């Protein structure tokens, strides 16, 4: 009887957590730093997964030009420039991530069709689209994940927008619940660190070309809305 009571209490607590997350936190989690027009914008790679179960659009203002940010994007990946996030956590999962503090010339020749393995048992991500200084899109071989980066000039600075489109085709309710309550917040933790890491590196190595204020804030050209990546 006690075991049944504990199970019922646990299920109730999880249900309450799920309701609270969906009602108050999920939108913020999935759209950290992004303005409404960025969330609505069609980005390269959207056409590769037209009916996703999860879409995240996260963004940050970087106070320099796109060509100073682009090298940090093209060297992303395990065994390359890393992910500019929590290496110790990535490497607990066997991803061989070592975030570079410099631009690495040997990893600047990324091309469409190149693929990156995310660990021994993780998905392989191929380069599906590449527009220098504008867009970089990775797509998993199984067709369940598309990860796109876009660079958009704004008031003399650059908005770096990251979008993930994920399909959970055939997944159970338990798996879908795990993704929503664990993977979505976890992805925010890691991606926020990554975007801030790219911002810090790009601004540090091109201080003479920094075009925004010291806080890296720009304003939406269409609405005058503050666009920051620090929320």
Short mmCIF file of N, CA and C in Angstrom, two decimals, residues 113-216:
data_model
loop_
_atom_site.label_atom_id
_atom_site.label_comp_id
_atom_site.label_asym_id
_atom_site.label_seq_id
_atom_site.Cartn_x
_atom_site.Cartn_y
_atom_site.Cartn_z
N UNK A 113 27.78 18.30 -47.46
CA UNK A 113 28.00 16.86 -47.52
C UNK A 113 28.95 16.35 -46.46
N UNK A 114 29.78 17.22 -45.88
CA UNK A 114 30.63 16.80 -44.78
C UNK A 114 29.77 16.34 -43.62
N UNK A 115 30.24 15.33 -42.88
CA UNK A 115 29.45 14.89 -41.75
C UNK A 115 30.28 14.83 -40.47
N UNK A 116 29.57 14.98 -39.35
CA UNK A 116 30.18 14.97 -38.03
C UNK A 116 29.47 13.92 -37.20
N UNK A 117 30.24 13.08 -36.53
CA UNK A 117 29.66 12.06 -35.66
C UNK A 117 29.58 12.60 -34.24
N UNK A 118 28.40 12.54 -33.64
CA UNK A 118 28.23 12.99 -32.26
C UNK A 118 28.36 11.78 -31.34
N UNK A 119 29.61 11.41 -31.08
CA UNK A 119 29.89 10.25 -30.25
C UNK A 119 29.79 8.96 -31.05
N UNK A 120 30.15 7.85 -30.38
CA UNK A 120 30.16 6.56 -31.06
C UNK A 120 28.76 6.06 -31.38
N UNK A 121 27.79 6.39 -30.53
CA UNK A 121 26.44 5.89 -30.74
C UNK A 121 25.45 7.00 -31.08
N UNK A 122 25.93 8.24 -31.16
CA UNK A 122 25.04 9.36 -31.45
C UNK A 122 24.77 9.51 -32.93
N UNK A 123 23.92 10.44 -33.30
CA UNK A 123 23.59 10.64 -34.71
C UNK A 123 24.75 11.25 -35.49
N UNK A 124 24.76 11.02 -36.77
CA UNK A 124 25.72 11.67 -37.65
C UNK A 124 25.03 12.87 -38.28
N UNK A 125 25.68 14.02 -38.18
CA UNK A 125 25.12 15.25 -38.70
C UNK A 125 25.87 15.65 -39.97
N UNK A 126 25.15 15.80 -41.07
CA UNK A 126 25.79 16.21 -42.31
C UNK A 126 25.50 17.68 -42.57
N UNK A 127 26.40 18.32 -43.29
CA UNK A 127 26.19 19.72 -43.68
C UNK A 127 25.20 19.73 -44.83
N UNK A 128 24.00 20.26 -44.58
CA UNK A 128 22.94 20.26 -45.59
C UNK A 128 22.86 21.57 -46.36
N UNK A 129 23.30 22.65 -45.76
CA UNK A 129 23.30 23.96 -46.43
C UNK A 129 24.41 24.80 -45.84
N UNK A 130 25.04 25.59 -46.69
CA UNK A 130 26.16 26.42 -46.25
C UNK A 130 26.21 27.66 -47.13
N UNK A 131 25.92 28.79 -46.53
CA UNK A 131 26.02 30.08 -47.20
C UNK A 131 26.97 30.93 -46.39
N UNK A 132 28.23 31.07 -46.83
CA UNK A 132 29.24 31.76 -46.02
C UNK A 132 28.75 33.09 -45.46
N UNK A 133 28.97 33.23 -44.15
CA UNK A 133 28.64 34.45 -43.41
C UNK A 133 27.14 34.72 -43.33
N UNK A 134 26.34 33.70 -43.65
CA UNK A 134 24.88 33.87 -43.56
C UNK A 134 24.18 32.68 -42.92
N UNK A 135 24.42 31.47 -43.41
CA UNK A 135 23.66 30.33 -42.89
C UNK A 135 24.48 29.05 -42.94
N UNK A 136 24.29 28.23 -41.90
CA UNK A 136 24.91 26.92 -41.82
C UNK A 136 23.87 25.97 -41.25
N UNK A 137 23.61 24.86 -41.97
CA UNK A 137 22.57 23.92 -41.57
C UNK A 137 23.14 22.51 -41.50
N UNK A 138 22.90 21.86 -40.36
CA UNK A 138 23.24 20.45 -40.20
C UNK A 138 21.95 19.64 -40.15
N UNK A 139 21.97 18.43 -40.73
CA UNK A 139 20.81 17.54 -40.67
C UNK A 139 21.28 16.14 -40.33
N UNK A 140 20.55 15.47 -39.43
CA UNK A 140 20.95 14.12 -39.05
C UNK A 140 20.60 13.13 -40.16
N UNK A 141 21.38 12.07 -40.24
CA UNK A 141 21.17 11.08 -41.28
C UNK A 141 19.80 10.39 -41.17
N UNK A 142 19.26 10.31 -39.95
CA UNK A 142 17.96 9.64 -39.80
C UNK A 142 16.78 10.57 -40.10
N UNK A 143 17.07 11.85 -40.39
CA UNK A 143 16.02 12.79 -40.75
C UNK A 143 15.21 13.32 -39.59
N UNK A 144 15.66 13.07 -38.35
CA UNK A 144 14.89 13.46 -37.18
C UNK A 144 15.37 14.77 -36.54
N UNK A 145 16.45 15.34 -37.05
CA UNK A 145 16.98 16.54 -36.40
C UNK A 145 17.62 17.45 -37.45
N UNK A 146 17.23 18.70 -37.45
CA UNK A 146 17.85 19.73 -38.30
C UNK A 146 18.27 20.87 -37.38
N UNK A 147 19.54 21.26 -37.49
CA UNK A 147 20.08 22.33 -36.65
C UNK A 147 20.64 23.42 -37.56
N UNK A 148 20.03 24.59 -37.50
CA UNK A 148 20.41 25.68 -38.41
C UNK A 148 20.92 26.88 -37.62
N UNK A 149 21.93 27.54 -38.19
CA UNK A 149 22.43 28.80 -37.67
C UNK A 149 22.27 29.87 -38.74
N UNK A 150 21.77 31.02 -38.33
CA UNK A 150 21.66 32.14 -39.25
C UNK A 150 22.32 33.37 -38.68
N UNK A 151 22.98 34.15 -39.53
CA UNK A 151 23.62 35.41 -39.14
C UNK A 151 22.89 36.55 -39.84
N UNK A 152 22.39 37.50 -39.04
CA UNK A 152 21.57 38.58 -39.58
C UNK A 152 22.08 39.93 -39.07
N UNK A 153 22.58 40.79 -39.97
CA UNK A 153 23.03 42.13 -39.55
C UNK A 153 21.85 42.92 -38.99
N UNK A 154 22.11 43.68 -37.93
CA UNK A 154 21.06 44.52 -37.35
C UNK A 154 21.71 45.70 -36.64
N UNK A 155 21.42 46.90 -37.14
CA UNK A 155 21.92 48.13 -36.54
C UNK A 155 23.41 48.08 -36.25
N UNK A 156 24.18 47.59 -37.19
CA UNK A 156 25.62 47.58 -37.05
C UNK A 156 26.20 46.43 -36.26
N UNK A 157 25.34 45.59 -35.70
CA UNK A 157 25.80 44.38 -35.02
C UNK A 157 25.30 43.17 -35.81
N UNK A 158 25.33 41.99 -35.22
CA UNK A 158 24.86 40.79 -35.90
C UNK A 158 24.05 39.95 -34.93
N UNK A 159 22.91 39.48 -35.39
CA UNK A 159 22.13 38.53 -34.62
C UNK A 159 22.51 37.12 -35.05
N UNK A 160 22.91 36.31 -34.09
CA UNK A 160 23.16 34.89 -34.32
C UNK A 160 21.93 34.14 -33.83
N UNK A 161 21.25 33.46 -34.77
CA UNK A 161 20.03 32.73 -34.45
C UNK A 161 20.28 31.23 -34.66
N UNK A 162 19.93 30.46 -33.65
CA UNK A 162 20.07 29.00 -33.71
C UNK A 162 18.69 28.37 -33.66
N UNK A 163 18.41 27.49 -34.61
CA UNK A 163 17.10 26.82 -34.64
C UNK A 163 17.28 25.31 -34.72
N UNK A 164 16.59 24.62 -33.83
CA UNK A 164 16.54 23.16 -33.86
C UNK A 164 15.13 22.71 -34.22
N UNK A 165 15.05 21.76 -35.12
CA UNK A 165 13.78 21.12 -35.49
C UNK A 165 13.96 19.63 -35.24
N UNK A 166 13.10 19.06 -34.39
CA UNK A 166 13.27 17.68 -33.95
C UNK A 166 11.97 16.91 -34.14
N UNK A 167 12.07 15.73 -34.71
CA UNK A 167 10.92 14.84 -34.87
C UNK A 167 11.03 13.68 -33.88
N UNK A 168 9.94 13.37 -33.23
CA UNK A 168 9.90 12.25 -32.28
C UNK A 168 9.01 11.14 -32.83
N UNK A 169 9.13 10.89 -34.10
CA UNK A 169 8.28 9.92 -34.78
C UNK A 169 8.35 8.56 -34.10
N UNK A 170 7.19 8.02 -33.76
CA UNK A 170 7.14 6.70 -33.16
C UNK A 170 7.49 6.63 -31.69
N UNK A 171 7.77 7.77 -31.07
CA UNK A 171 8.17 7.78 -29.66
C UNK A 171 6.96 7.58 -28.75
N UNK A 172 7.19 6.94 -27.63
CA UNK A 172 6.13 6.71 -26.66
C UNK A 172 5.82 8.00 -25.90
N UNK A 173 4.71 7.99 -25.16
CA UNK A 173 4.36 9.14 -24.34
C UNK A 173 5.45 9.39 -23.29
N UNK A 174 6.01 8.34 -22.76
CA UNK A 174 7.08 8.48 -21.76
C UNK A 174 8.29 9.18 -22.36
N UNK A 175 8.67 8.76 -23.57
CA UNK A 175 9.81 9.38 -24.23
C UNK A 175 9.53 10.85 -24.55
N UNK A 176 8.33 11.14 -25.00
CA UNK A 176 7.97 12.52 -25.31
C UNK A 176 7.97 13.37 -24.04
N UNK A 177 7.50 12.80 -22.94
CA UNK A 177 7.53 13.52 -21.68
C UNK A 177 8.95 13.78 -21.22
N UNK A 178 9.84 12.80 -21.42
CA UNK A 178 11.25 12.97 -21.05
C UNK A 178 11.88 14.09 -21.87
N UNK A 179 11.62 14.12 -23.16
CA UNK A 179 12.16 15.19 -24.00
C UNK A 179 11.69 16.55 -23.51
N UNK A 180 10.41 16.63 -23.19
CA UNK A 180 9.85 17.93 -22.82
C UNK A 180 10.37 18.41 -21.47
N UNK A 181 10.42 17.53 -20.48
CA UNK A 181 10.75 17.96 -19.13
C UNK A 181 12.24 17.92 -18.82
N UNK A 182 12.99 17.15 -19.59
CA UNK A 182 14.43 17.01 -19.32
C UNK A 182 15.27 17.56 -20.47
N UNK A 183 15.01 17.10 -21.67
CA UNK A 183 15.86 17.46 -22.80
C UNK A 183 15.69 18.93 -23.20
N UNK A 184 14.47 19.44 -23.17
CA UNK A 184 14.27 20.85 -23.56
C UNK A 184 14.99 21.80 -22.62
N UNK A 185 14.80 21.70 -21.28
CA UNK A 185 15.58 22.57 -20.39
C UNK A 185 17.08 22.32 -20.50
N UNK A 186 17.46 21.06 -20.68
CA UNK A 186 18.88 20.75 -20.82
C UNK A 186 19.48 21.39 -22.07
N UNK A 187 18.70 21.39 -23.14
CA UNK A 187 19.20 22.00 -24.37
C UNK A 187 19.37 23.51 -24.21
N UNK A 188 18.48 24.14 -23.43
CA UNK A 188 18.63 25.57 -23.16
C UNK A 188 19.92 25.83 -22.39
N UNK A 189 20.18 25.04 -21.37
CA UNK A 189 21.40 25.19 -20.58
C UNK A 189 22.63 25.15 -21.47
N UNK A 190 22.69 24.17 -22.37
CA UNK A 190 23.87 24.00 -23.21
C UNK A 190 23.93 25.03 -24.33
N UNK A 191 22.78 25.31 -24.96
CA UNK A 191 22.81 26.22 -26.10
C UNK A 191 23.03 27.67 -25.68
N UNK A 192 22.48 28.05 -24.54
CA UNK A 192 22.74 29.39 -24.02
C UNK A 192 24.23 29.59 -23.80
N UNK A 193 24.87 28.59 -23.19
CA UNK A 193 26.32 28.67 -22.97
C UNK A 193 27.07 28.75 -24.30
N UNK A 194 26.62 27.99 -25.30
CA UNK A 194 27.26 28.00 -26.60
C UNK A 194 27.16 29.37 -27.26
N UNK A 195 25.95 29.95 -27.27
CA UNK A 195 25.77 31.25 -27.91
C UNK A 195 26.60 32.32 -27.21
N UNK A 196 26.61 32.30 -25.89
CA UNK A 196 27.43 33.26 -25.14
C UNK A 196 28.91 33.02 -25.42
N UNK A 197 29.30 31.75 -25.56
CA UNK A 197 30.69 31.43 -25.84
C UNK A 197 31.14 31.96 -27.20
N UNK A 198 30.29 31.83 -28.20
CA UNK A 198 30.61 32.36 -29.53
C UNK A 198 30.69 33.88 -29.47
N UNK A 199 29.74 34.50 -28.79
CA UNK A 199 29.73 35.96 -28.64
C UNK A 199 31.04 36.45 -28.00
N UNK A 200 31.41 35.85 -26.90
CA UNK A 200 32.62 36.28 -26.19
C UNK A 200 33.87 36.11 -27.05
N UNK A 201 33.96 35.00 -27.76
CA UNK A 201 35.14 34.76 -28.58
C UNK A 201 35.20 35.71 -29.77
N UNK A 202 34.07 35.89 -30.45
CA UNK A 202 34.05 36.76 -31.64
C UNK A 202 34.34 38.21 -31.26
N UNK A 203 33.77 38.68 -30.17
CA UNK A 203 34.00 40.06 -29.76
C UNK A 203 35.41 40.26 -29.22
N UNK A 204 35.94 39.26 -28.55
CA UNK A 204 37.29 39.39 -27.99
C UNK A 204 38.35 39.46 -29.08
N UNK A 205 38.19 38.68 -30.14
CA UNK A 205 39.21 38.62 -31.17
C UNK A 205 39.02 39.66 -32.26
N UNK A 206 37.95 40.45 -32.18
CA UNK A 206 37.79 41.52 -33.17
C UNK A 206 37.31 42.79 -32.47
N UNK A 207 38.01 43.24 -31.42
CA UNK A 207 37.53 44.41 -30.66
C UNK A 207 37.47 45.68 -31.49
N UNK A 208 38.36 45.81 -32.47
CA UNK A 208 38.36 47.01 -33.29
C UNK A 208 37.18 47.09 -34.23
N UNK A 209 36.48 45.95 -34.40
CA UNK A 209 35.37 45.90 -35.34
C UNK A 209 34.04 45.77 -34.61
N UNK A 210 34.07 45.86 -33.28
CA UNK A 210 32.83 45.77 -32.52
C UNK A 210 31.93 46.95 -32.85
N UNK A 211 30.70 46.66 -33.25
CA UNK A 211 29.82 47.69 -33.77
C UNK A 211 28.65 48.01 -32.85
N UNK A 212 28.48 47.22 -31.79
CA UNK A 212 27.38 47.49 -30.86
C UNK A 212 27.96 48.03 -29.56
N UNK A 213 27.07 48.37 -28.62
CA UNK A 213 27.52 48.84 -27.33
C UNK A 213 28.22 47.74 -26.57
N UNK A 214 28.81 48.09 -25.45
CA UNK A 214 29.60 47.14 -24.68
C UNK A 214 28.75 45.98 -24.17
N UNK A 215 27.44 46.15 -24.06
CA UNK A 215 26.60 45.06 -23.60
C UNK A 215 26.08 44.21 -24.75
N UNK A 216 26.50 44.50 -25.98
CA UNK A 216 26.11 43.69 -27.13
C UNK A 216 24.64 43.77 -27.47
#
